[in-house]
Short mmCIF file of C-alpha atoms in Angstrom, two decimals:
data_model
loop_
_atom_site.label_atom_id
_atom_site.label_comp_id
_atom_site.label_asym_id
_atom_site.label_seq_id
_atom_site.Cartn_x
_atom_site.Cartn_y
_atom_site.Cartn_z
CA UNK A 1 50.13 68.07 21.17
CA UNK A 2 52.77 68.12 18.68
CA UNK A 3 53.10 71.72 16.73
CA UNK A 4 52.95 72.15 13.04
CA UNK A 5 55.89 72.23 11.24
CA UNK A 6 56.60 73.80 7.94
CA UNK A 7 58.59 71.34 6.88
CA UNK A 8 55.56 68.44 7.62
CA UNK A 9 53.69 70.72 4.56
CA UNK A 10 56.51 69.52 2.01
CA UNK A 11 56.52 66.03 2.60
CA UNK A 12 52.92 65.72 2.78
CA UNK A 13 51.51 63.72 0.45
CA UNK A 14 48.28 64.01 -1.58
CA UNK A 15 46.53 60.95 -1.97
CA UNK A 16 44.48 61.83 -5.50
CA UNK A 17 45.73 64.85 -8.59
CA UNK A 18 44.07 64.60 -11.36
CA UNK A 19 43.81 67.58 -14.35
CA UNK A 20 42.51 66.89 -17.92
CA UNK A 21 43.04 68.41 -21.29
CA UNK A 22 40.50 68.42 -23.71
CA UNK A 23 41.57 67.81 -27.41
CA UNK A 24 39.20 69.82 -30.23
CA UNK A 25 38.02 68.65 -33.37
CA UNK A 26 40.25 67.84 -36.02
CA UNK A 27 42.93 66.87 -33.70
CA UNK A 28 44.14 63.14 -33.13
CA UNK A 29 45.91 62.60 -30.00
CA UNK A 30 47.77 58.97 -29.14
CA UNK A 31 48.78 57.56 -26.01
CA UNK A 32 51.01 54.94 -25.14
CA UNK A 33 53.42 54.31 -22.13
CA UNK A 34 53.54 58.01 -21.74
CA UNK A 35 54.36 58.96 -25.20
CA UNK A 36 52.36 61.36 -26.59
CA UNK A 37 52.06 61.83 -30.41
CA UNK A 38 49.53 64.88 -31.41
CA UNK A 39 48.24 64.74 -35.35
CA UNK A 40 46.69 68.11 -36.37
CA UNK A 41 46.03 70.09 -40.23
CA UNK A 42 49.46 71.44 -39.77
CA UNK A 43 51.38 68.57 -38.74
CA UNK A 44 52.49 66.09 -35.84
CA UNK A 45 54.53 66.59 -33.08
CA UNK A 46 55.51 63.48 -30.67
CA UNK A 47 57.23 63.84 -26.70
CA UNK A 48 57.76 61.44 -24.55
CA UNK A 49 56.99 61.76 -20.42
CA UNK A 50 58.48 58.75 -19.43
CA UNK A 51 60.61 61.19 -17.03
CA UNK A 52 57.18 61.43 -14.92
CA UNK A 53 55.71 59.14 -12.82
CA UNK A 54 52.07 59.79 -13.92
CA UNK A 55 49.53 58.26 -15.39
CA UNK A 56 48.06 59.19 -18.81
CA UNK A 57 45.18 58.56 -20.85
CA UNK A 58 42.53 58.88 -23.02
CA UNK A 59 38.63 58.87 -21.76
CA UNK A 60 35.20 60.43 -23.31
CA UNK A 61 33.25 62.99 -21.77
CA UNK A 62 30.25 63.89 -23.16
CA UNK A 63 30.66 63.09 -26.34
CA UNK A 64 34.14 65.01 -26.51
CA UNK A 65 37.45 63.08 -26.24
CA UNK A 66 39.75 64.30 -23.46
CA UNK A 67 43.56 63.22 -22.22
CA UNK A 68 43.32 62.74 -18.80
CA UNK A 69 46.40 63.42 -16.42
CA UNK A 70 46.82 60.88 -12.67
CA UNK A 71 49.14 61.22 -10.14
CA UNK A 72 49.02 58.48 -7.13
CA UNK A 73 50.68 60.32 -3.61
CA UNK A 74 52.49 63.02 -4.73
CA UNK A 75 54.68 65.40 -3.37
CA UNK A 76 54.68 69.42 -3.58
CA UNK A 77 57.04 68.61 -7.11
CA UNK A 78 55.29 65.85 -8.55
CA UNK A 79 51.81 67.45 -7.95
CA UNK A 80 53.52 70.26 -9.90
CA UNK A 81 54.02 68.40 -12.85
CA UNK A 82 50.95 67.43 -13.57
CA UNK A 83 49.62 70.97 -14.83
CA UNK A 84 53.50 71.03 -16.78
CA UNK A 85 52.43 67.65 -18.80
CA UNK A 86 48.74 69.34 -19.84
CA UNK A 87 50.68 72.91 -20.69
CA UNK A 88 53.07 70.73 -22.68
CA UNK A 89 49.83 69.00 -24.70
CA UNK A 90 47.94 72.17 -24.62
CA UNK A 91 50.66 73.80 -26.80
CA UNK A 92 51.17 70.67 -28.98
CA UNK A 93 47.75 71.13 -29.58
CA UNK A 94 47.76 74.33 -30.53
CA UNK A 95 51.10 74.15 -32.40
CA UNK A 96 49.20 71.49 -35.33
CA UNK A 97 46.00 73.64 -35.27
CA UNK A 98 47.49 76.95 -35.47
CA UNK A 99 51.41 77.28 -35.07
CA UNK A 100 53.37 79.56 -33.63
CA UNK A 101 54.67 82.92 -34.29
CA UNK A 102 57.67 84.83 -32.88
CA UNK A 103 58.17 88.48 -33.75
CA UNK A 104 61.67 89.67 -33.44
CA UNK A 105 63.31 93.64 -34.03
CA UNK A 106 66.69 95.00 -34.25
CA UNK A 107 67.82 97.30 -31.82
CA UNK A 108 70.70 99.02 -32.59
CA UNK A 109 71.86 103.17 -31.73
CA UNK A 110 74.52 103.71 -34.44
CA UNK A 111 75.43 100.60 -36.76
CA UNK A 112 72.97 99.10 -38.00
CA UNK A 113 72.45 95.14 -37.72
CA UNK A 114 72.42 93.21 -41.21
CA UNK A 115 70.72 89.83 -40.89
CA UNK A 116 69.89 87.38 -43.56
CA UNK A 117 68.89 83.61 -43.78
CA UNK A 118 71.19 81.12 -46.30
CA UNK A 119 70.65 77.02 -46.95
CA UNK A 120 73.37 74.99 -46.14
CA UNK A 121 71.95 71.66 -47.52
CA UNK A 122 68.76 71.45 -45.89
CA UNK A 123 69.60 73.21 -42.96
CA UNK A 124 68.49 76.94 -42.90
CA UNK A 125 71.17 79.34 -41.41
CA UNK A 126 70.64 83.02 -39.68
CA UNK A 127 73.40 85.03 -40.26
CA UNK A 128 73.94 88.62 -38.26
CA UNK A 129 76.38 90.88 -39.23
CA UNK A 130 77.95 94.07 -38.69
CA UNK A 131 76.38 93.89 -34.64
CA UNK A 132 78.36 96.56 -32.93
CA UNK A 133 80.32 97.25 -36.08
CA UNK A 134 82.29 94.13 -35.76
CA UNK A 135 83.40 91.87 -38.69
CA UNK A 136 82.54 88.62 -36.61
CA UNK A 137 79.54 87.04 -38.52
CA UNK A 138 77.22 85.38 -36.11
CA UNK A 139 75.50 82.16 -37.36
CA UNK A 140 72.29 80.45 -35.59
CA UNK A 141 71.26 77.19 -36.95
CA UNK A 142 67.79 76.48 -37.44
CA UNK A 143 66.31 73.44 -35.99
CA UNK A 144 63.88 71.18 -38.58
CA UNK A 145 60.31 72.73 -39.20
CA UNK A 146 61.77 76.39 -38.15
CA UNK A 147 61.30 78.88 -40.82
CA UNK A 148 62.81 81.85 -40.86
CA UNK A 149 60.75 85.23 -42.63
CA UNK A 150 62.16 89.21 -43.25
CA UNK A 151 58.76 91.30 -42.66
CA UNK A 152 58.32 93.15 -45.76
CA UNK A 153 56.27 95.87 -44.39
CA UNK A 154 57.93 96.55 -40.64
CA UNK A 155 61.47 97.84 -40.95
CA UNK A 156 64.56 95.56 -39.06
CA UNK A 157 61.97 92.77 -38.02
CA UNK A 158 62.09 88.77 -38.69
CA UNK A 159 59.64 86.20 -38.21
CA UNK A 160 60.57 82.76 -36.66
CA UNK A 161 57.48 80.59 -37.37
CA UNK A 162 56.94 77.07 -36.60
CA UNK A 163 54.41 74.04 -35.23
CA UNK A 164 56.88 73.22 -32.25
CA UNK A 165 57.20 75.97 -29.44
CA UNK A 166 59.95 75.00 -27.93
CA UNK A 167 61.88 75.04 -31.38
CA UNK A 168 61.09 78.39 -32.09
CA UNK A 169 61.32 79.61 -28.51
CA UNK A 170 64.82 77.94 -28.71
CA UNK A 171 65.74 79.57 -32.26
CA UNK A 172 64.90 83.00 -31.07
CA UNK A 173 66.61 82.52 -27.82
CA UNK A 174 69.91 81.16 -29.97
CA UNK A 175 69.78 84.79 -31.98
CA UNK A 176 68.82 86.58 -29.04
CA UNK A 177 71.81 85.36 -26.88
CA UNK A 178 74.32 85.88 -30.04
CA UNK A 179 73.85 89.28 -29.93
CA UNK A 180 74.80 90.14 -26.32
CA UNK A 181 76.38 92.83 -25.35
CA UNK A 182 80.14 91.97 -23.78
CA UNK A 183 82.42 94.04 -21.55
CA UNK A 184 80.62 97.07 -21.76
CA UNK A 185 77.50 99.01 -19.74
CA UNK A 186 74.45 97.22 -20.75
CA UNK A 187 72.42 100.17 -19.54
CA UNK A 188 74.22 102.13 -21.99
CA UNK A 189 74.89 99.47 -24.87
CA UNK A 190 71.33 98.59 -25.90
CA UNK A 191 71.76 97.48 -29.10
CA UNK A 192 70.15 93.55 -29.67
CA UNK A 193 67.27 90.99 -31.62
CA UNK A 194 65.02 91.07 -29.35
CA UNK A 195 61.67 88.86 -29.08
CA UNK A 196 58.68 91.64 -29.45
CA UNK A 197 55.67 89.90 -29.69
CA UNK A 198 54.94 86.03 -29.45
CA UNK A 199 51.67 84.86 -31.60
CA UNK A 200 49.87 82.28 -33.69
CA UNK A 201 50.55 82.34 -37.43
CA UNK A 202 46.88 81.61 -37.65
#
């Protein structure tokens, strides 16, 4: 009688995965060749899973239309992936119907961060100043359908808004990481942009 392994568990493979995400009202989802393009009120977003050997595709269940999500003998990865490709949908879904909003503040002990937005073209532009007290101006460049917004009523606090997550997830992450602190305590040195609260704009 053989003994079992650890390693055995990893290379095991699962004969049947299957997950499905279900797509609401209003929302017009296309498949083909695993390229997904997802139509909503606010706009349409389009990503490709070729990367993945899965198999997706569009079924009715009672009366509802849902994306359904294969995968054939995987592996402890692949089986993995499956629940990445719905989260992926599941936020392009929610990205057309509602959008998303990232809340950002200004930490700072003594001098006081200055940031504004300019156009350059059609590109929008953050620009932080006086970070530390230094003269360096620190520019992030906004990827299309990011939009950048000063809250009125909450002192040092922007708004990065958009329909694609991982464009606004990557702007704020951009002005986030231009405003680390170098060669000095970070216990101590505090001051940043940092991401406070991550919402829907709707």
């Amino acid at each position: 009688v053989t003994s079992f392994r650890e390693e055995d568990y990893y290379k095991m493979r699962v004969i049947y995965s299957t997950r499905n995400v279900e797509i609401p009202a209003g929302v017009t989802v296309t498949c083909k060749a695993r390229e997904i393009t997802v139509t909503g009120p606010k706009g349409s977003l389009h990503r490709s899973f070729k990367h993945l050997a899965v198999d997706i595709q569009l079924s009715e269940v009672d009366g509802g239309k849902i994306l359904k999500v294969d995968l054939w003998f995987g592996n402890r990865e692949t089986i993995a992936a499956v629940r990445t490709v719905c989260s992926h949908i599941e936020n392009m879904i929610t990205g057309v119907t509602k959008g998303f909003v990232y809340k950002m503040r200004f930490c700072y002990a003594h001098f006081p961060i200055n940031v504004s937005s300019v156009k350059e073209g059609a590109k929008d532009i953050v620009e932080i100043r006086n970070f530390l007290g230094e003269k360096k101006v620190r520019r992030v460049e906004l990827m299309d359908g990011v939009k950048y917004l000063r809250t009125a009523d909450v002192k040092d606090q922007i708004e990065i808004s958009g329909i694609d997550i991982n464009k606004v997830s990557l702007a704020c992450a951009r002005i986030s990481q231009s405003t680390m602190v170098r060669n000095k305590d970070i216990r101590k040195f505090l001051d940043g942009i940092y991401v406070s609260e991550k919402t829907n704009i709707e």
